[in-house]
Amino acid sequence: MAQRFDLPEIIPVFPLPGALLLPRARLPLHLFEPRYLAMLEDVLKTRERLIGM
């Protein structure tokens, strides 16, 4: 059974024009811009480890 949790009030967003990412789908990314690397590092420190796309 799927585990449920409350979504945080603020979810960082990684803009990805033209891409369709369905729930539980995988999409390999090559992050190289410092602002997105910093966003990912910050998100990995949270309990939810969640970003929007």
CSV table of C-alpha atoms in Angstrom, one decimal:
chain,number,residue,atom,x,y,z
A,1,MET,CA,0.0,0.0,0.0
A,2,ALA,CA,1.3,3.5,-0.9
A,3,GLN,CA,2.6,5.6,2.0
A,4,ARG,CA,1.0,9.0,2.3
A,5,PHE,CA,2.5,12.2,3.6
A,6,ASP,CA,1.5,15.9,3.7
A,7,LEU,CA,3.1,18.0,1.0
A,8,PRO,CA,5.2,20.9,2.2
A,9,GLU,CA,3.9,24.5,1.8
A,10,ILE,CA,6.8,25.3,-0.6
A,11,ILE,CA,8.0,23.0,-3.3
A,12,PRO,CA,11.1,23.9,-5.3
A,13,VAL,CA,10.5,23.8,-9.0
A,14,PHE,CA,12.9,22.7,-11.7
A,15,PRO,CA,11.6,24.1,-15.0
A,16,LEU,CA,11.7,21.6,-17.8
A,17,PRO,CA,9.9,22.9,-20.9
A,18,GLY,CA,8.5,20.3,-23.3
A,19,ALA,CA,9.0,17.3,-20.9
A,20,LEU,CA,6.2,15.1,-19.6
A,21,LEU,CA,7.1,13.4,-16.3
A,22,LEU,CA,4.4,11.1,-14.9
A,23,PRO,CA,4.2,10.1,-11.2
A,24,ARG,CA,6.8,7.5,-10.3
A,25,ALA,CA,8.5,7.9,-13.7
A,26,ARG,CA,12.2,8.3,-13.9
A,27,LEU,CA,14.0,10.9,-15.9
A,28,PRO,CA,17.8,11.1,-15.9
A,29,LEU,CA,19.0,14.7,-15.6
A,30,HIS,CA,22.4,16.3,-16.1
A,31,LEU,CA,22.3,19.3,-13.7
A,32,PHE,CA,25.2,21.7,-14.3
A,33,GLU,CA,23.9,25.2,-13.5
A,34,PRO,CA,25.0,26.3,-10.0
A,35,ARG,CA,21.5,27.5,-9.0
A,36,TYR,CA,19.9,24.0,-9.8
A,37,LEU,CA,22.8,22.2,-8.1
A,38,ALA,CA,22.3,24.3,-5.0
A,39,MET,CA,18.5,23.6,-5.2
A,40,LEU,CA,19.1,19.9,-5.4
A,41,GLU,CA,21.6,20.0,-2.5
A,42,ASP,CA,19.0,21.9,-0.3
A,43,VAL,CA,16.2,19.5,-1.2
A,44,LEU,CA,18.2,16.4,-0.4
A,45,LYS,CA,18.6,17.8,3.2
A,46,THR,CA,14.8,17.9,3.7
A,47,ARG,CA,12.6,15.1,5.0
A,48,GLU,CA,10.4,15.1,1.9
A,49,ARG,CA,13.3,15.2,-0.7
A,50,LEU,CA,10.7,16.6,-3.2
A,51,ILE,CA,11.0,18.9,-6.2
A,52,GLY,CA,8.4,19.9,-8.8
A,53,MET,CA,8.9,19.6,-12.5
